[in-house]
């Protein structure tokens, strides 16, 4: 195991393709970007990650270990990840691109608009929101009390935010905090779509604990940790896909959500099958078959991926 983390070389483009091929080839996918961190002794693990989600299943796609001591990622990091995503995913497969406040940046927004990607992001309240209108050239600077007068929030269309034209929603979130949302979706739909960002938060919670326990690793080397994330993510994908296959057996709570996550259900199923190796082999074979079927369909629609994909 030590030799693997020290010497093995992983092709992370191929790993991204593998995760991409777990999703049915006809589905549109959300791309969600976020950053997570934790401390182990003097070592600080700071991960910038992009995940794919069809709102039922969320899987990792690309990740980078940052060395900036808990600081935010920079525009170069983000644009590099987006380029990698667009090298694999056809634009028509992308439903939307979403992120939180630390990813609000004019160069970043301009890059997404240039690539004709549907996006929305939460932006810090200090960002200038200008009425893009000759007769209403005012800057919205304070909105702390706007929610009292407008409980459903305020929608602004075709406004200039840090030099980029888009749509804006101003209101309050479920936690009572001020919510500034910006994107190229209709302004009235921004709060609804913003909820999709929480798919990556749930993914981080599952990966760092809940049976996968990435957070308790003693690795303190970024290259080794990047490999470990790949291994744990593959296990997570297998468990989640297994749990999804058995999702009808998971009871719903009063709020309508499942009482157990797909990943947790998958772990329980696989644990029960450890003593029945033949059935476990069949389950693995079924998982691999799904990936291969989806991969062939994806290749048929993309000449570019013929060169990148190895089946």
PDB file of C-alpha atoms in Angstrom:
ATOM      1  CA  UNK A   1       0.000   0.000   0.000  1.00  0.00           C
ATOM      2  CA  UNK A   2       2.838   2.402   0.835  1.00  0.00           C
ATOM      3  CA  UNK A   3       4.462   1.583  -2.500  1.00  0.00           C
ATOM      4  CA  UNK A   4       1.210   2.407  -4.312  1.00  0.00           C
ATOM      5  CA  UNK A   5       0.919   5.886  -2.811  1.00  0.00           C
ATOM      6  CA  UNK A   6       4.622   6.567  -3.266  1.00  0.00           C
ATOM      7  CA  UNK A   7       5.302   5.158  -6.731  1.00  0.00           C
ATOM      8  CA  UNK A   8       2.053   4.536  -8.617  1.00  0.00           C
ATOM      9  CA  UNK A   9       1.091   7.044 -11.302  1.00  0.00           C
ATOM     10  CA  UNK A  10      -2.610   7.631 -11.864  1.00  0.00           C
ATOM     11  CA  UNK A  11      -4.144   9.151 -14.987  1.00  0.00           C
ATOM     12  CA  UNK A  12      -6.688  11.513 -13.472  1.00  0.00           C
ATOM     13  CA  UNK A  13      -8.205  12.308 -16.878  1.00  0.00           C
ATOM     14  CA  UNK A  14      -9.092   8.626 -17.253  1.00  0.00           C
ATOM     15  CA  UNK A  15     -10.462   8.560 -13.695  1.00  0.00           C
ATOM     16  CA  UNK A  16     -12.662  11.568 -14.509  1.00  0.00           C
ATOM     17  CA  UNK A  17     -13.908   9.746 -17.615  1.00  0.00           C
ATOM     18  CA  UNK A  18     -14.712   6.701 -15.516  1.00  0.00           C
ATOM     19  CA  UNK A  19     -16.876   8.717 -13.109  1.00  0.00           C
ATOM     20  CA  UNK A  20     -18.511  10.508 -16.045  1.00  0.00           C
ATOM     21  CA  UNK A  21     -19.453   7.174 -17.625  1.00  0.00           C
ATOM     22  CA  UNK A  22     -21.349   6.044 -14.526  1.00  0.00           C
ATOM     23  CA  UNK A  23     -24.105   8.487 -15.478  1.00  0.00           C
ATOM     24  CA  UNK A  24     -26.529   7.513 -18.267  1.00  0.00           C
ATOM     25  CA  UNK A  25     -25.394   9.091 -21.546  1.00  0.00           C
ATOM     26  CA  UNK A  26     -28.713  10.871 -22.115  1.00  0.00           C
ATOM     27  CA  UNK A  27     -28.788  12.775 -18.813  1.00  0.00           C
ATOM     28  CA  UNK A  28     -27.897  16.431 -18.337  1.00  0.00           C
ATOM     29  CA  UNK A  29     -25.569  17.060 -15.422  1.00  0.00           C
ATOM     30  CA  UNK A  30     -24.995  19.854 -12.935  1.00  0.00           C
ATOM     31  CA  UNK A  31     -21.368  20.841 -12.394  1.00  0.00           C
ATOM     32  CA  UNK A  32     -20.749  22.054  -8.838  1.00  0.00           C
ATOM     33  CA  UNK A  33     -17.482  23.547  -7.604  1.00  0.00           C
ATOM     34  CA  UNK A  34     -16.479  23.983  -3.962  1.00  0.00           C
ATOM     35  CA  UNK A  35     -13.567  23.760  -1.577  1.00  0.00           C
ATOM     36  CA  UNK A  36     -13.179  21.776   1.633  1.00  0.00           C
ATOM     37  CA  UNK A  37     -10.423  21.564   4.208  1.00  0.00           C
ATOM     38  CA  UNK A  38      -9.354  19.954   7.450  1.00  0.00           C
ATOM     39  CA  UNK A  39      -6.252  19.919   9.657  1.00  0.00           C
ATOM     40  CA  UNK A  40      -4.126  16.939  10.614  1.00  0.00           C
ATOM     41  CA  UNK A  41      -1.418  18.065  13.008  1.00  0.00           C
ATOM     42  CA  UNK A  42       0.548  20.771  11.212  1.00  0.00           C
ATOM     43  CA  UNK A  43      -0.663  19.628   7.804  1.00  0.00           C
ATOM     44  CA  UNK A  44      -3.603  21.472   6.290  1.00  0.00           C
ATOM     45  CA  UNK A  45      -5.590  19.623   3.640  1.00  0.00           C
ATOM     46  CA  UNK A  46      -7.179  22.121   1.238  1.00  0.00           C
ATOM     47  CA  UNK A  47      -9.099  20.559  -1.663  1.00  0.00           C
ATOM     48  CA  UNK A  48     -10.679  22.299  -4.653  1.00  0.00           C
ATOM     49  CA  UNK A  49     -13.197  19.891  -6.180  1.00  0.00           C
ATOM     50  CA  UNK A  50     -15.654  19.690  -9.048  1.00  0.00           C
ATOM     51  CA  UNK A  51     -18.489  17.169  -8.830  1.00  0.00           C
ATOM     52  CA  UNK A  52     -21.109  15.990 -11.316  1.00  0.00           C
ATOM     53  CA  UNK A  53     -24.709  15.511 -10.242  1.00  0.00           C
ATOM     54  CA  UNK A  54     -27.971  14.428 -11.836  1.00  0.00           C
ATOM     55  CA  UNK A  55     -29.759  15.436  -8.579  1.00  0.00           C
ATOM     56  CA  UNK A  56     -29.965  11.770  -7.580  1.00  0.00           C
ATOM     57  CA  UNK A  57     -26.340  10.711  -7.736  1.00  0.00           C
ATOM     58  CA  UNK A  58     -23.352  12.987  -7.047  1.00  0.00           C
ATOM     59  CA  UNK A  59     -19.838  11.882  -8.000  1.00  0.00           C
ATOM     60  CA  UNK A  60     -16.412  13.570  -8.041  1.00  0.00           C
ATOM     61  CA  UNK A  61     -14.984  14.643 -11.370  1.00  0.00           C
ATOM     62  CA  UNK A  62     -11.784  16.640 -10.849  1.00  0.00           C
ATOM     63  CA  UNK A  63      -9.932  17.800  -7.757  1.00  0.00           C
ATOM     64  CA  UNK A  64      -6.755  19.677  -6.918  1.00  0.00           C
ATOM     65  CA  UNK A  65      -4.850  19.922  -3.631  1.00  0.00           C
ATOM     66  CA  UNK A  66      -4.178  23.594  -2.949  1.00  0.00           C
ATOM     67  CA  UNK A  67      -1.033  24.743  -1.161  1.00  0.00           C
ATOM     68  CA  UNK A  68      -2.225  28.211  -0.153  1.00  0.00           C
ATOM     69  CA  UNK A  69      -2.790  27.528   3.561  1.00  0.00           C
ATOM     70  CA  UNK A  70      -6.563  27.652   3.827  1.00  0.00           C
ATOM     71  CA  UNK A  71      -6.907  30.584   1.431  1.00  0.00           C
ATOM     72  CA  UNK A  72      -9.470  30.622  -1.359  1.00  0.00           C
ATOM     73  CA  UNK A  73      -8.721  29.157  -4.752  1.00  0.00           C
ATOM     74  CA  UNK A  74      -7.687  31.607  -7.454  1.00  0.00           C
ATOM     75  CA  UNK A  75      -9.135  32.255 -10.900  1.00  0.00           C
ATOM     76  CA  UNK A  76      -6.351  30.255 -12.569  1.00  0.00           C
ATOM     77  CA  UNK A  77      -7.210  27.148 -10.498  1.00  0.00           C
ATOM     78  CA  UNK A  78     -10.886  27.397 -11.412  1.00  0.00           C
ATOM     79  CA  UNK A  79     -10.454  28.093 -15.119  1.00  0.00           C
ATOM     80  CA  UNK A  80      -8.017  25.178 -15.362  1.00  0.00           C
ATOM     81  CA  UNK A  81     -10.645  22.847 -13.850  1.00  0.00           C
ATOM     82  CA  UNK A  82     -13.356  24.166 -16.192  1.00  0.00           C
ATOM     83  CA  UNK A  83     -11.126  23.538 -19.211  1.00  0.00           C
ATOM     84  CA  UNK A  84     -10.614  19.957 -18.071  1.00  0.00           C
ATOM     85  CA  UNK A  85     -14.375  19.529 -17.687  1.00  0.00           C
ATOM     86  CA  UNK A  86     -15.084  20.910 -21.168  1.00  0.00           C
ATOM     87  CA  UNK A  87     -12.472  18.565 -22.628  1.00  0.00           C
ATOM     88  CA  UNK A  88     -14.738  15.690 -21.628  1.00  0.00           C
ATOM     89  CA  UNK A  89     -18.322  16.934 -21.313  1.00  0.00           C
ATOM     90  CA  UNK A  90     -20.126  18.207 -24.378  1.00  0.00           C
ATOM     91  CA  UNK A  91     -21.829  21.581 -23.727  1.00  0.00           C
ATOM     92  CA  UNK A  92     -25.282  20.086 -24.359  1.00  0.00           C
ATOM     93  CA  UNK A  93     -24.741  17.680 -21.436  1.00  0.00           C
ATOM     94  CA  UNK A  94     -24.230  20.548 -18.969  1.00  0.00           C
ATOM     95  CA  UNK A  95     -27.393  21.624 -17.169  1.00  0.00           C
ATOM     96  CA  UNK A  96     -25.720  24.397 -15.171  1.00  0.00           C
ATOM     97  CA  UNK A  97     -22.565  25.387 -13.333  1.00  0.00           C
ATOM     98  CA  UNK A  98     -22.893  26.479  -9.710  1.00  0.00           C
ATOM     99  CA  UNK A  99     -20.694  27.643  -6.845  1.00  0.00           C
ATOM    100  CA  UNK A 100     -20.624  29.687  -3.659  1.00  0.00           C
ATOM    101  CA  UNK A 101     -19.284  33.129  -2.689  1.00  0.00           C
ATOM    102  CA  UNK A 102     -15.563  32.431  -2.826  1.00  0.00           C
ATOM    103  CA  UNK A 103     -15.859  31.694  -6.554  1.00  0.00           C
ATOM    104  CA  UNK A 104     -17.342  35.099  -7.458  1.00  0.00           C
ATOM    105  CA  UNK A 105     -14.838  36.709  -9.813  1.00  0.00           C
ATOM    106  CA  UNK A 106     -15.319  38.801 -12.967  1.00  0.00           C
ATOM    107  CA  UNK A 107     -12.658  36.946 -14.989  1.00  0.00           C
ATOM    108  CA  UNK A 108     -14.207  33.634 -13.943  1.00  0.00           C
ATOM    109  CA  UNK A 109     -17.727  34.774 -14.922  1.00  0.00           C
ATOM    110  CA  UNK A 110     -16.439  36.087 -18.234  1.00  0.00           C
ATOM    111  CA  UNK A 111     -14.810  32.720 -18.959  1.00  0.00           C
ATOM    112  CA  UNK A 112     -18.081  30.861 -18.279  1.00  0.00           C
ATOM    113  CA  UNK A 113     -20.086  33.253 -20.472  1.00  0.00           C
ATOM    114  CA  UNK A 114     -17.532  32.949 -23.269  1.00  0.00           C
ATOM    115  CA  UNK A 115     -17.971  29.166 -23.233  1.00  0.00           C
ATOM    116  CA  UNK A 116     -21.781  29.591 -23.245  1.00  0.00           C
ATOM    117  CA  UNK A 117     -22.221  27.773 -19.953  1.00  0.00           C
ATOM    118  CA  UNK A 118     -25.383  28.313 -17.924  1.00  0.00           C
ATOM    119  CA  UNK A 119     -24.256  29.368 -14.456  1.00  0.00           C
ATOM    120  CA  UNK A 120     -25.237  31.012 -11.207  1.00  0.00           C
ATOM    121  CA  UNK A 121     -23.207  31.856  -8.126  1.00  0.00           C
ATOM    122  CA  UNK A 122     -23.751  33.408  -4.764  1.00  0.00           C
ATOM    123  CA  UNK A 123     -21.813  36.667  -4.551  1.00  0.00           C
ATOM    124  CA  UNK A 124     -20.609  38.629  -1.497  1.00  0.00           C
ATOM    125  CA  UNK A 125     -22.842  41.567  -0.600  1.00  0.00           C
ATOM    126  CA  UNK A 126     -20.010  44.075  -1.111  1.00  0.00           C
ATOM    127  CA  UNK A 127     -20.029  43.438  -4.875  1.00  0.00           C
ATOM    128  CA  UNK A 128     -21.479  46.318  -6.824  1.00  0.00           C
ATOM    129  CA  UNK A 129     -24.775  45.579  -8.555  1.00  0.00           C
ATOM    130  CA  UNK A 130     -25.444  48.298 -11.104  1.00  0.00           C
ATOM    131  CA  UNK A 131     -28.789  48.924 -12.785  1.00  0.00           C
ATOM    132  CA  UNK A 132     -27.862  48.450 -16.406  1.00  0.00           C
ATOM    133  CA  UNK A 133     -30.200  51.218 -17.561  1.00  0.00           C
ATOM    134  CA  UNK A 134     -29.573  54.835 -18.548  1.00  0.00           C
ATOM    135  CA  UNK A 135     -32.491  56.056 -16.422  1.00  0.00           C
ATOM    136  CA  UNK A 136     -31.683  53.909 -13.355  1.00  0.00           C
ATOM    137  CA  UNK A 137     -27.941  54.074 -12.869  1.00  0.00           C
ATOM    138  CA  UNK A 138     -27.888  53.282  -9.155  1.00  0.00           C
ATOM    139  CA  UNK A 139     -25.653  50.915  -7.203  1.00  0.00           C
ATOM    140  CA  UNK A 140     -27.261  48.540  -4.720  1.00  0.00           C
ATOM    141  CA  UNK A 141     -24.941  48.819  -1.729  1.00  0.00           C
ATOM    142  CA  UNK A 142     -27.017  47.737   1.249  1.00  0.00           C
ATOM    143  CA  UNK A 143     -29.857  45.245   1.266  1.00  0.00           C
ATOM    144  CA  UNK A 144     -29.986  44.064   4.892  1.00  0.00           C
ATOM    145  CA  UNK A 145     -33.550  45.304   5.340  1.00  0.00           C
ATOM    146  CA  UNK A 146     -34.887  44.661   1.843  1.00  0.00           C
ATOM    147  CA  UNK A 147     -36.274  41.256   2.805  1.00  0.00           C
ATOM    148  CA  UNK A 148     -38.649  42.917   5.262  1.00  0.00           C
ATOM    149  CA  UNK A 149     -40.266  44.926   2.495  1.00  0.00           C
ATOM    150  CA  UNK A 150     -39.874  42.174  -0.124  1.00  0.00           C
ATOM    151  CA  UNK A 151     -40.345  38.758   1.558  1.00  0.00           C
ATOM    152  CA  UNK A 152     -40.143  37.023  -1.824  1.00  0.00           C
ATOM    153  CA  UNK A 153     -36.916  38.793  -2.660  1.00  0.00           C
ATOM    154  CA  UNK A 154     -35.990  41.251  -5.387  1.00  0.00           C
ATOM    155  CA  UNK A 155     -35.230  40.192  -8.961  1.00  0.00           C
ATOM    156  CA  UNK A 156     -33.128  42.329 -11.284  1.00  0.00           C
ATOM    157  CA  UNK A 157     -32.621  41.459 -14.957  1.00  0.00           C
ATOM    158  CA  UNK A 158     -29.724  42.510 -17.190  1.00  0.00           C
ATOM    159  CA  UNK A 159     -27.690  44.170 -14.461  1.00  0.00           C
ATOM    160  CA  UNK A 160     -23.983  44.868 -14.417  1.00  0.00           C
ATOM    161  CA  UNK A 161     -22.080  43.048 -11.652  1.00  0.00           C
ATOM    162  CA  UNK A 162     -18.356  43.824 -11.575  1.00  0.00           C
ATOM    163  CA  UNK A 163     -18.418  44.504 -15.300  1.00  0.00           C
ATOM    164  CA  UNK A 164     -20.412  41.383 -16.277  1.00  0.00           C
ATOM    165  CA  UNK A 165     -24.050  41.582 -17.421  1.00  0.00           C
ATOM    166  CA  UNK A 166     -26.406  39.049 -15.840  1.00  0.00           C
ATOM    167  CA  UNK A 167     -29.458  38.542 -13.654  1.00  0.00           C
ATOM    168  CA  UNK A 168     -29.599  39.099  -9.902  1.00  0.00           C
ATOM    169  CA  UNK A 169     -31.702  37.870  -7.011  1.00  0.00           C
ATOM    170  CA  UNK A 170     -31.538  39.590  -3.604  1.00  0.00           C
ATOM    171  CA  UNK A 171     -33.298  37.992  -0.637  1.00  0.00           C
ATOM    172  CA  UNK A 172     -32.641  35.858   2.406  1.00  0.00           C
ATOM    173  CA  UNK A 173     -31.674  32.223   2.699  1.00  0.00           C
ATOM    174  CA  UNK A 174     -33.191  29.619   4.990  1.00  0.00           C
ATOM    175  CA  UNK A 175     -30.544  30.482   7.566  1.00  0.00           C
ATOM    176  CA  UNK A 176     -31.666  34.113   7.573  1.00  0.00           C
ATOM    177  CA  UNK A 177     -28.485  35.340   5.894  1.00  0.00           C
ATOM    178  CA  UNK A 178     -28.560  37.819   3.070  1.00  0.00           C
ATOM    179  CA  UNK A 179     -28.559  36.064  -0.293  1.00  0.00           C
ATOM    180  CA  UNK A 180     -27.093  37.683  -3.405  1.00  0.00           C
ATOM    181  CA  UNK A 181     -27.300  35.380  -6.421  1.00  0.00           C
ATOM    182  CA  UNK A 182     -25.928  36.161  -9.882  1.00  0.00           C
ATOM    183  CA  UNK A 183     -26.089  34.215 -13.133  1.00  0.00           C
ATOM    184  CA  UNK A 184     -27.432  33.994 -16.669  1.00  0.00           C
ATOM    185  CA  UNK A 185     -30.588  32.105 -15.661  1.00  0.00           C
ATOM    186  CA  UNK A 186     -33.877  33.963 -15.210  1.00  0.00           C
ATOM    187  CA  UNK A 187     -33.583  36.014 -12.013  1.00  0.00           C
ATOM    188  CA  UNK A 188     -36.768  34.556 -10.478  1.00  0.00           C
ATOM    189  CA  UNK A 189     -35.392  30.997 -10.773  1.00  0.00           C
ATOM    190  CA  UNK A 190     -32.030  31.651  -9.069  1.00  0.00           C
ATOM    191  CA  UNK A 191     -33.132  30.774  -5.477  1.00  0.00           C
ATOM    192  CA  UNK A 192     -34.599  27.465  -6.640  1.00  0.00           C
ATOM    193  CA  UNK A 193     -31.477  26.466  -8.548  1.00  0.00           C
ATOM    194  CA  UNK A 194     -29.161  27.615  -5.758  1.00  0.00           C
ATOM    195  CA  UNK A 195     -30.372  24.686  -3.643  1.00  0.00           C
ATOM    196  CA  UNK A 196     -28.581  22.341  -6.036  1.00  0.00           C
ATOM    197  CA  UNK A 197     -25.269  23.543  -4.616  1.00  0.00           C
ATOM    198  CA  UNK A 198     -25.915  21.472  -1.497  1.00  0.00           C
ATOM    199  CA  UNK A 199     -25.263  18.256  -3.420  1.00  0.00           C
ATOM    200  CA  UNK A 200     -21.519  18.838  -3.043  1.00  0.00           C
ATOM    201  CA  UNK A 201     -21.878  19.564   0.685  1.00  0.00           C
ATOM    202  CA  UNK A 202     -23.581  16.186   1.160  1.00  0.00           C
ATOM    203  CA  UNK A 203     -20.860  14.558  -0.921  1.00  0.00           C
ATOM    204  CA  UNK A 204     -18.112  16.078   1.264  1.00  0.00           C
ATOM    205  CA  UNK A 205     -19.893  14.885   4.415  1.00  0.00           C
ATOM    206  CA  UNK A 206     -20.099  11.344   3.031  1.00  0.00           C
ATOM    207  CA  UNK A 207     -16.484  11.284   1.854  1.00  0.00           C
ATOM    208  CA  UNK A 208     -14.973  12.657   5.077  1.00  0.00           C
ATOM    209  CA  UNK A 209     -17.073  10.415   7.343  1.00  0.00           C
ATOM    210  CA  UNK A 210     -20.130   8.133   7.234  1.00  0.00           C
ATOM    211  CA  UNK A 211     -18.177   4.988   6.461  1.00  0.00           C
ATOM    212  CA  UNK A 212     -15.532   6.392   4.075  1.00  0.00           C
ATOM    213  CA  UNK A 213     -13.636   8.387   6.730  1.00  0.00           C
ATOM    214  CA  UNK A 214     -11.229  10.234   4.450  1.00  0.00           C
ATOM    215  CA  UNK A 215     -10.754  12.839   7.171  1.00  0.00           C
ATOM    216  CA  UNK A 216      -8.936  10.450   9.517  1.00  0.00           C
ATOM    217  CA  UNK A 217      -6.122   9.702   7.065  1.00  0.00           C
ATOM    218  CA  UNK A 218      -2.587  10.286   8.346  1.00  0.00           C
ATOM    219  CA  UNK A 219      -1.235  11.130   4.887  1.00  0.00           C
ATOM    220  CA  UNK A 220       0.443  14.537   4.842  1.00  0.00           C
ATOM    221  CA  UNK A 221       1.616  14.651   1.243  1.00  0.00           C
ATOM    222  CA  UNK A 222      -0.579  16.300  -1.407  1.00  0.00           C
ATOM    223  CA  UNK A 223       0.344  13.874  -4.210  1.00  0.00           C
ATOM    224  CA  UNK A 224      -0.388  10.844  -2.038  1.00  0.00           C
ATOM    225  CA  UNK A 225      -3.610  12.375  -0.745  1.00  0.00           C
ATOM    226  CA  UNK A 226      -4.792  13.072  -4.284  1.00  0.00           C
ATOM    227  CA  UNK A 227      -4.401   9.345  -5.032  1.00  0.00           C
ATOM    228  CA  UNK A 228      -6.237   8.416  -1.844  1.00  0.00           C
ATOM    229  CA  UNK A 229      -9.150  10.667  -2.825  1.00  0.00           C
ATOM    230  CA  UNK A 230      -9.332   8.808  -6.146  1.00  0.00           C
ATOM    231  CA  UNK A 231      -9.481   5.418  -4.397  1.00  0.00           C
ATOM    232  CA  UNK A 232     -12.049   6.503  -1.801  1.00  0.00           C
ATOM    233  CA  UNK A 233     -14.123   8.226  -4.491  1.00  0.00           C
ATOM    234  CA  UNK A 234     -14.190   5.046  -6.574  1.00  0.00           C
ATOM    235  CA  UNK A 235     -15.402   3.103  -3.529  1.00  0.00           C
ATOM    236  CA  UNK A 236     -18.002   5.809  -2.921  1.00  0.00           C
ATOM    237  CA  UNK A 237     -19.187   5.598  -6.546  1.00  0.00           C
ATOM    238  CA  UNK A 238     -19.536   1.808  -6.325  1.00  0.00           C
ATOM    239  CA  UNK A 239     -21.446   1.989  -3.025  1.00  0.00           C
ATOM    240  CA  UNK A 240     -23.697   4.831  -4.183  1.00  0.00           C
ATOM    241  CA  UNK A 241     -24.543   3.091  -7.439  1.00  0.00           C
ATOM    242  CA  UNK A 242     -25.326  -0.112  -5.523  1.00  0.00           C
ATOM    243  CA  UNK A 243     -27.527   1.798  -3.073  1.00  0.00           C
ATOM    244  CA  UNK A 244     -29.275   3.582  -5.937  1.00  0.00           C
ATOM    245  CA  UNK A 245     -30.112   0.226  -7.507  1.00  0.00           C
ATOM    246  CA  UNK A 246     -31.830  -0.758  -4.240  1.00  0.00           C
ATOM    247  CA  UNK A 247     -33.356   2.677  -3.572  1.00  0.00           C
ATOM    248  CA  UNK A 248     -36.956   1.431  -3.545  1.00  0.00           C
ATOM    249  CA  UNK A 249     -36.195  -0.536  -0.394  1.00  0.00           C
ATOM    250  CA  UNK A 250     -35.103   2.624   1.465  1.00  0.00           C
ATOM    251  CA  UNK A 251     -37.964   4.120   3.460  1.00  0.00           C
ATOM    252  CA  UNK A 252     -38.816   7.824   3.239  1.00  0.00           C
ATOM    253  CA  UNK A 253     -38.946  10.095   6.277  1.00  0.00           C
ATOM    254  CA  UNK A 254     -41.809  12.514   6.933  1.00  0.00           C
ATOM    255  CA  UNK A 255     -40.068  15.279   4.956  1.00  0.00           C
ATOM    256  CA  UNK A 256     -39.986  13.002   1.897  1.00  0.00           C
ATOM    257  CA  UNK A 257     -36.260  12.280   1.864  1.00  0.00           C
ATOM    258  CA  UNK A 258     -34.686   8.864   2.186  1.00  0.00           C
ATOM    259  CA  UNK A 259     -33.914   7.671   5.718  1.00  0.00           C
ATOM    260  CA  UNK A 260     -30.565   6.333   4.501  1.00  0.00           C
ATOM    261  CA  UNK A 261     -28.261   7.705   1.830  1.00  0.00           C
ATOM    262  CA  UNK A 262     -27.553   5.650  -1.292  1.00  0.00           C
ATOM    263  CA  UNK A 263     -23.897   5.365  -0.248  1.00  0.00           C
ATOM    264  CA  UNK A 264     -24.806   4.091   3.242  1.00  0.00           C
ATOM    265  CA  UNK A 265     -27.265   1.585   1.758  1.00  0.00           C
ATOM    266  CA  UNK A 266     -24.586   0.427  -0.680  1.00  0.00           C
ATOM    267  CA  UNK A 267     -22.073  -0.078   2.129  1.00  0.00           C
ATOM    268  CA  UNK A 268     -24.569  -2.235   4.041  1.00  0.00           C
ATOM    269  CA  UNK A 269     -25.318  -4.343   0.956  1.00  0.00           C
ATOM    270  CA  UNK A 270     -21.646  -4.875   0.100  1.00  0.00           C
ATOM    271  CA  UNK A 271     -20.797  -5.725   3.715  1.00  0.00           C
ATOM    272  CA  UNK A 272     -23.485  -8.421   3.692  1.00  0.00           C
ATOM    273  CA  UNK A 273     -22.056  -9.816   0.454  1.00  0.00           C
ATOM    274  CA  UNK A 274     -18.451 -10.089   1.668  1.00  0.00           C
ATOM    275  CA  UNK A 275     -19.130 -13.662   2.754  1.00  0.00           C
ATOM    276  CA  UNK A 276     -20.864 -14.430  -0.553  1.00  0.00           C
ATOM    277  CA  UNK A 277     -18.043 -13.727  -2.976  1.00  0.00           C
ATOM    278  CA  UNK A 278     -19.945 -15.053  -5.985  1.00  0.00           C
ATOM    279  CA  UNK A 279     -22.782 -12.555  -5.508  1.00  0.00           C
ATOM    280  CA  UNK A 280     -20.285  -9.760  -4.855  1.00  0.00           C
ATOM    281  CA  UNK A 281     -18.453 -10.625  -8.088  1.00  0.00           C
ATOM    282  CA  UNK A 282     -21.767 -10.399  -9.937  1.00  0.00           C
ATOM    283  CA  UNK A 283     -22.421  -6.983  -8.414  1.00  0.00           C
ATOM    284  CA  UNK A 284     -18.991  -5.693  -9.485  1.00  0.00           C
ATOM    285  CA  UNK A 285     -19.504  -7.145 -12.958  1.00  0.00           C
ATOM    286  CA  UNK A 286     -22.855  -5.358 -13.242  1.00  0.00           C
ATOM    287  CA  UNK A 287     -21.244  -2.064 -12.170  1.00  0.00           C
ATOM    288  CA  UNK A 288     -18.484  -2.400 -14.772  1.00  0.00           C
ATOM    289  CA  UNK A 289     -21.016  -3.338 -17.445  1.00  0.00           C
ATOM    290  CA  UNK A 290     -23.022  -0.152 -16.771  1.00  0.00           C
ATOM    291  CA  UNK A 291     -19.861   1.929 -17.198  1.00  0.00           C
ATOM    292  CA  UNK A 292     -18.930   0.204 -20.461  1.00  0.00           C
ATOM    293  CA  UNK A 293     -22.429   0.606 -21.952  1.00  0.00           C
ATOM    294  CA  UNK A 294     -22.515   4.303 -21.096  1.00  0.00           C
ATOM    295  CA  UNK A 295     -18.944   4.766 -22.358  1.00  0.00           C
ATOM    296  CA  UNK A 296     -19.756   3.341 -25.792  1.00  0.00           C
ATOM    297  CA  UNK A 297     -22.786   5.616 -26.112  1.00  0.00           C
ATOM    298  CA  UNK A 298     -20.733   8.649 -25.074  1.00  0.00           C
ATOM    299  CA  UNK A 299     -17.938   7.811 -27.542  1.00  0.00           C
ATOM    300  CA  UNK A 300     -20.496   7.482 -30.339  1.00  0.00           C
ATOM    301  CA  UNK A 301     -21.528  11.103 -29.732  1.00  0.00           C
ATOM    302  CA  UNK A 302     -18.017  12.556 -29.372  1.00  0.00           C
ATOM    303  CA  UNK A 303     -15.161  12.062 -31.847  1.00  0.00           C
ATOM    304  CA  UNK A 304     -12.811  13.821 -29.433  1.00  0.00           C
ATOM    305  CA  UNK A 305     -13.264  11.172 -26.726  1.00  0.00           C
ATOM    306  CA  UNK A 306     -12.190   8.364 -29.085  1.00  0.00           C
ATOM    307  CA  UNK A 307      -8.599   9.405 -28.416  1.00  0.00           C
ATOM    308  CA  UNK A 308      -8.994   9.985 -24.660  1.00  0.00           C
ATOM    309  CA  UNK A 309     -10.993   6.971 -23.571  1.00  0.00           C
ATOM    310  CA  UNK A 310      -9.579   3.525 -22.925  1.00  0.00           C
ATOM    311  CA  UNK A 311     -12.143   0.717 -22.545  1.00  0.00           C
TER     312      UNK A 311
END
